[in-house]
Amino acid sequence: MISKFIQNLCRIVVGIVFIYSGFVKGIDPLGSDYKFTDYFNAFGMSWMNATTLFFSFALSLAEFLIGIALLFNLWVSRLAWGALLFMTFFTPLTLALALTNPVSDCGCFGDALVLTNWQTFWKNIVLLLFAIVVFVYREKYKPQLTPLGQFSMLVLAGAGMLCLSVYCYRHLPVIDFRPYAIGKNIAEGMRLPEGAEPDQYEVTLKYKNRQTGEIQSFTEENYPWQDTVNWEYESSSERLVKKGYITPIHDLVIEHPELGNITEEILEDDNYTILAVAYNINKSDADAQPALNRLANLAREKGYRFYGLTSSSRKDIQAYRTRHHVPYEFCAADEIQLKTMLRSNPGVIILRQGTILDKRAGKDIPDIKDLKDTDLAAYCLQSQQEMQRNYLVYSFILLFFVAYLLFPRIKKRRN
């Protein structure tokens, strides 16, 4: 027999983990969408890719509601089934992922907390044990709210989470856990910290003996680089011996069609740089292009750099530029990096000396009327402060409704 303290501890821990997991996925629905696509492609189920966005919303909402129910003791007798089904499904799945490693990051906590597949598996083992305890004792948890109060709180929580997810999908995540968040410096994210060890490789060099024709393997310490009379270089290979520190940003390269790699040039520029990011221009929202064109023309007037970033082919870029009268040049970049930089297709990123001053989705591209007579950094700061005030107001409204449902509807004890 498990004590009541352990029963409640298991309920609260599972509830908090489910709420956290559902919330960080819910505020970044496109991130979960991309992760589902990776999974389906890795398991040869690319025919399921059309459903990834639906699963993104459904999974985050389900996790969040189960977590709310367990944490606040709402209909635990019913929703304990949901927690147990989640854990019995995902625990063996993460074991398979840990053994085969088709996707390096499980994505269970989005970009907020990155775990390896083995770490995720052991985490799920612990949660599965806790979920079993909650399920076994599900009838022992006596709710303090009336049935109507429990239903109202779950509906409010679900509606709030769904609205937040839709907002983040249409605009940008309200909390950005990625290395390209506003205020982050891209150059610093690419730099190896002092004392951190890089990847260590073992290099094997093969040389052919000119007299015997024998091919022999050497290391970097003993290869016969000076003996060109007897030895002739044949080939080389390398093997990862020890995994080193991985910088938060490690694959960003911006290739100009004529100037080549201009990544360092952009990140060191002490003037403003505006990047119009569209990881795939054939899938981008064309309704945002007129606003991007106007912003590009204003940037040229003010002497700012303005580039488009995409992973699309040169042929597609040329057709798109002609069709939408695009006045700026496109540079090539990796699709994964572009999806990480901005959860919008298209959108803009405003930089100065490598620091991200602002990010906007295609629906929120700045109006040039607001930018003509103001400093760009001041405009970005003012916009962020206004957005933070709005988020604070919405949070207080939500807390008010929670308090309204939670306290006045507590059951009165019967004599």
Coordinates of C-alpha atoms in Angstrom, one line a residue, residues 61-288:
L61 CA -3.3 20.1 -26.4
A62 CA -3.7 16.5 -25.1
E63 CA -0.5 16.7 -23.0
F64 CA -1.5 20.0 -21.6
L65 CA -5.0 19.0 -20.6
I66 CA -3.9 15.7 -19.0
G67 CA -1.3 17.7 -17.1
I68 CA -3.8 20.3 -15.9
A69 CA -6.2 17.5 -14.8
L70 CA -3.5 15.7 -12.8
L71 CA -2.0 18.8 -11.2
F72 CA -5.3 20.3 -10.1
N73 CA -7.0 16.9 -9.4
L74 CA -9.7 17.2 -12.0
W75 CA -11.3 14.0 -13.3
V76 CA -8.2 12.0 -12.4
S77 CA -10.3 8.8 -12.4
R78 CA -10.8 9.3 -16.2
L79 CA -7.7 11.2 -17.4
A80 CA -5.3 8.9 -15.6
W81 CA -6.1 6.6 -18.5
G82 CA -4.7 9.2 -20.9
A83 CA -1.4 9.6 -18.9
L84 CA -0.9 5.8 -18.8
L85 CA -1.7 5.4 -22.5
F86 CA 0.8 8.2 -23.4
M87 CA 3.6 6.6 -21.4
T88 CA 2.9 3.0 -22.5
F89 CA 3.1 4.2 -26.1
F90 CA 6.0 6.6 -26.0
T91 CA 8.3 4.5 -23.7
P92 CA 8.9 1.6 -26.1
L93 CA 9.0 4.1 -29.0
T94 CA 11.8 6.1 -27.3
L95 CA 13.6 2.8 -26.7
A96 CA 13.5 2.1 -30.4
L97 CA 14.7 5.6 -31.1
A98 CA 17.6 5.2 -28.6
L99 CA 18.6 1.9 -30.2
T100 CA 18.4 3.1 -33.9
N101 CA 18.9 6.9 -33.4
P102 CA 17.1 7.9 -36.7
V103 CA 16.5 11.4 -35.1
S104 CA 19.1 12.7 -32.6
D105 CA 16.6 14.8 -30.6
C106 CA 13.3 13.4 -29.6
G107 CA 11.6 16.8 -29.4
C108 CA 9.6 15.9 -26.3
F109 CA 10.3 19.3 -24.8
G110 CA 10.7 21.2 -28.0
D111 CA 13.7 23.5 -28.0
A112 CA 13.3 24.4 -24.4
L113 CA 15.1 21.3 -23.1
V114 CA 17.0 19.1 -25.6
L115 CA 17.5 15.5 -24.5
T116 CA 19.3 12.6 -26.2
N117 CA 17.2 9.6 -27.1
W118 CA 18.6 7.6 -24.2
Q119 CA 18.0 10.4 -21.7
T120 CA 14.4 10.6 -23.0
F121 CA 13.9 6.8 -22.6
W122 CA 15.1 6.8 -18.9
K123 CA 12.9 9.8 -18.2
N124 CA 10.0 8.0 -19.7
I125 CA 10.7 4.9 -17.5
V126 CA 10.4 7.0 -14.4
L127 CA 7.3 8.8 -15.6
L128 CA 5.7 5.4 -16.6
L129 CA 6.2 4.2 -13.1
F130 CA 4.6 7.3 -11.7
A131 CA 1.8 7.1 -14.2
I132 CA 1.1 3.5 -13.1
V133 CA 0.8 4.6 -9.5
V134 CA -1.6 7.4 -10.5
F135 CA -3.7 4.9 -12.6
V136 CA -3.8 2.3 -9.8
Y137 CA -5.0 4.8 -7.2
R138 CA -7.1 7.0 -9.6
E139 CA -10.3 6.4 -7.6
K140 CA -8.5 7.6 -4.4
Y141 CA -8.1 11.2 -5.7
K142 CA -11.1 13.1 -4.5
P143 CA -11.6 16.4 -6.4
Q144 CA -12.4 19.6 -4.4
L145 CA -14.3 21.1 -7.3
T146 CA -17.9 20.3 -8.4
P147 CA -18.2 18.4 -11.7
L148 CA -19.2 21.6 -13.4
G149 CA -16.2 23.4 -11.9
Q150 CA -13.9 20.6 -13.1
F151 CA -15.4 20.7 -16.6
S152 CA -15.2 24.5 -16.8
M153 CA -11.6 24.6 -15.7
L154 CA -10.6 22.0 -18.3
V155 CA -12.5 23.7 -21.1
L156 CA -10.9 27.1 -20.1
A157 CA -7.4 25.5 -20.1
G158 CA -8.0 23.8 -23.4
A159 CA -9.4 26.8 -25.1
G160 CA -6.6 29.0 -23.8
M161 CA -3.9 26.6 -24.9
L162 CA -5.5 26.2 -28.3
C163 CA -5.8 29.9 -28.8
L164 CA -2.2 30.4 -27.8
S165 CA -1.0 27.7 -30.2
V166 CA -3.0 29.2 -33.1
Y167 CA -1.6 32.7 -32.3
C168 CA 2.0 31.3 -32.3
Y169 CA 1.4 29.5 -35.5
R170 CA 0.0 32.6 -37.3
H171 CA 2.7 34.9 -35.8
L172 CA 5.8 33.7 -33.9
P173 CA 6.3 31.7 -30.6
V174 CA 5.7 34.0 -27.6
I175 CA 8.7 32.5 -25.9
D176 CA 11.7 31.6 -28.1
F177 CA 14.1 28.9 -26.8
R178 CA 16.2 28.8 -29.9
P179 CA 19.7 30.2 -30.4
Y180 CA 18.2 32.8 -32.8
A181 CA 16.0 34.4 -30.2
I182 CA 15.7 38.2 -30.1
G183 CA 18.7 39.7 -28.2
K184 CA 21.0 36.7 -29.1
N185 CA 24.2 37.3 -31.0
I186 CA 24.7 34.9 -33.8
A187 CA 28.5 35.2 -33.9
E188 CA 28.7 34.3 -30.3
G189 CA 26.4 31.3 -30.8
M190 CA 28.8 30.1 -33.5
R191 CA 31.9 30.6 -31.4
L192 CA 33.5 27.7 -29.4
P193 CA 33.8 28.7 -25.7
E194 CA 37.2 29.0 -24.2
G195 CA 38.3 25.6 -22.8
A196 CA 35.6 23.7 -24.7
E197 CA 36.9 20.7 -26.6
P198 CA 36.1 20.3 -30.3
D199 CA 35.4 17.0 -31.9
Q200 CA 38.4 14.7 -32.0
Y201 CA 39.0 12.6 -35.1
E202 CA 41.5 9.8 -35.9
V203 CA 42.9 10.3 -39.4
T204 CA 44.2 7.4 -41.3
L205 CA 46.5 8.1 -44.3
K206 CA 47.1 5.4 -46.9
Y207 CA 50.3 5.4 -48.9
K208 CA 51.4 3.0 -51.7
N209 CA 54.9 1.6 -51.8
R210 CA 56.4 2.4 -55.2
Q211 CA 58.6 -0.7 -55.2
T212 CA 56.2 -3.4 -53.9
G213 CA 52.8 -1.8 -54.8
E214 CA 51.7 -2.5 -51.2
I215 CA 49.3 0.0 -49.6
Q216 CA 49.9 0.7 -46.0
S217 CA 48.0 2.7 -43.4
F218 CA 49.7 5.4 -41.3
T219 CA 48.6 8.0 -38.7
E220 CA 49.3 11.7 -38.8
E221 CA 52.3 11.1 -36.5
N222 CA 54.2 8.6 -38.6
Y223 CA 53.1 9.0 -42.3
P224 CA 56.0 9.1 -44.7
W225 CA 55.4 12.6 -46.1
Q226 CA 59.1 13.2 -46.7
D227 CA 59.9 9.9 -48.4
T228 CA 58.5 10.6 -51.8
V229 CA 60.9 8.2 -53.4
N230 CA 59.4 5.1 -51.8
W231 CA 55.9 6.1 -51.0
E232 CA 53.0 7.6 -52.9
Y233 CA 49.9 9.1 -51.3
E234 CA 46.8 7.0 -52.0
S235 CA 43.9 8.1 -49.9
S236 CA 42.8 9.3 -46.4
S237 CA 39.9 8.8 -44.0
E238 CA 38.8 10.0 -40.6
R239 CA 36.9 8.5 -37.7
L240 CA 35.2 10.4 -34.9
V241 CA 36.9 9.3 -31.7
K242 CA 35.3 11.7 -29.2
K243 CA 32.4 14.0 -29.5
G244 CA 33.2 17.5 -28.5
Y245 CA 31.2 20.6 -27.6
I246 CA 28.6 21.5 -30.2
T247 CA 28.0 25.3 -30.5
P248 CA 24.3 26.3 -30.5
I249 CA 24.7 27.6 -34.1
H250 CA 27.1 25.4 -36.1
D251 CA 25.7 25.1 -39.7
L252 CA 24.9 28.7 -40.7
V253 CA 26.5 29.7 -44.0
I254 CA 25.1 32.5 -46.2
E255 CA 26.1 32.2 -49.8
H256 CA 25.7 35.2 -52.1
P257 CA 25.3 34.2 -55.8
E258 CA 28.2 36.4 -56.8
L259 CA 30.2 37.3 -53.7
G260 CA 30.3 33.8 -52.2
N261 CA 30.2 33.3 -48.4
I262 CA 29.2 36.6 -46.8
T263 CA 28.2 35.2 -43.4
E264 CA 31.1 36.9 -41.5
E265 CA 30.6 40.2 -43.4
I266 CA 26.9 40.4 -42.3
L267 CA 27.6 39.5 -38.7
E268 CA 30.3 42.1 -38.4
D269 CA 28.5 44.9 -40.1
D270 CA 27.9 47.8 -37.6
N271 CA 24.9 49.0 -39.7
Y272 CA 21.5 47.4 -39.9
T273 CA 20.9 44.2 -41.9
I274 CA 17.4 43.0 -42.8
L275 CA 17.1 39.3 -43.8
A276 CA 13.9 38.2 -45.5
V277 CA 13.8 34.5 -44.6
A278 CA 11.8 32.0 -46.7
Y279 CA 13.1 28.5 -46.4
N280 CA 11.1 27.5 -49.5
I281 CA 9.8 30.3 -51.7
N282 CA 7.4 27.9 -53.4
K283 CA 5.6 27.4 -50.1
S284 CA 5.9 30.9 -48.8
D285 CA 2.9 33.2 -48.3
A286 CA 2.9 35.4 -51.4
D287 CA 0.5 37.9 -49.7
A288 CA 3.5 39.1 -47.6

